[in-house]
Amino acid sequence: SQQGEEDPQALSIQEGENATMNCSYKTSINNLQWYRQNSGRGLVHLILIRSNEREKHSGRLRVTLDTSKKSSSLLITASRAADTASYFCATVPRSARQLTFGSGTQLTVLP
Amino acid sequence: SAVISQKPSRDICQRGTSLTIQCQVDSQVTMMFWYRQQPGQSLTLIATANQGSEATYESGFVIDKFPISRPNLTFSTLTVSNMSPEDSSIYLCSADLEGETQYFGPGTRLLVL
């Protein structure tokens, strides 16, 4: 079963706008990772944030982590049509190494 | 980043048959993982495959249905046995390389008729 939920389930924005996706989880974690999946293909790793980190940047991506609220957010700035994909958060618990995935957000960026 | 490949990329199978999916990593890894993604859903962990020991299965998945092999540190197979249409999914393998980051193969898209 999924560790947590993501919202929104679907998000549609215009090119150039920012997209924010949220992820909540239930148990203590070692790290949280964000992935992108295009049209049911393989997952592309975007960014990893550790439990002792609060914010991380990678290009147009900004990830935050609030362990007190057990939540994370992924911000994509200046979105492009090529950003259209499903985005998943996934957590790694303290005592293991396998990922537990959230429910995912389907992002559509309109040209 | 590491390269993880899977074969086949897709297949259409008849119910009652079995399919073996191969996963190859371009570097040695201790742990490999197998996930299932049912249509329109997120990923669910099937099992963790360690070299030299039996795979560890998650709740709801059993070895008779999803036997796994891990003969060395770069390769693993997952067999989907006695398939039914409910097994139609994307099956993905992954490995945690570079310490904590998990990388995924491109997936195997399975359709069972």
Short mmCIF file of N, CA, C and O in Angstrom, two decimals, chain A residues 61 78 86 107 111:
data_model
loop_
_atom_site.label_atom_id
_atom_site.label_comp_id
_atom_site.label_asym_id
_atom_site.label_seq_id
_atom_site.Cartn_x
_atom_site.Cartn_y
_atom_site.Cartn_z
N LEU A 61 14.00 23.01 -10.32
CA LEU A 61 13.29 22.27 -9.27
C LEU A 61 13.69 22.78 -7.89
O LEU A 61 14.85 23.06 -7.62
N ALA A 78 8.89 28.10 -14.05
CA ALA A 78 8.93 28.37 -15.48
C ALA A 78 8.69 27.10 -16.29
O ALA A 78 9.53 26.69 -17.10
N SER A 86 3.86 12.41 -15.10
CA SER A 86 3.43 12.08 -13.74
C SER A 86 4.62 12.24 -12.80
O SER A 86 5.74 11.84 -13.14
N LEU A 107 0.84 16.04 -14.14
CA LEU A 107 1.02 17.45 -14.52
C LEU A 107 0.90 17.58 -16.03
O LEU A 107 1.55 16.85 -16.78
N PRO A 111 0.97 24.40 -23.98
CA PRO A 111 1.83 25.36 -24.71
C PRO A 111 1.10 26.66 -25.01
O PRO A 111 -0.11 26.74 -24.94
#
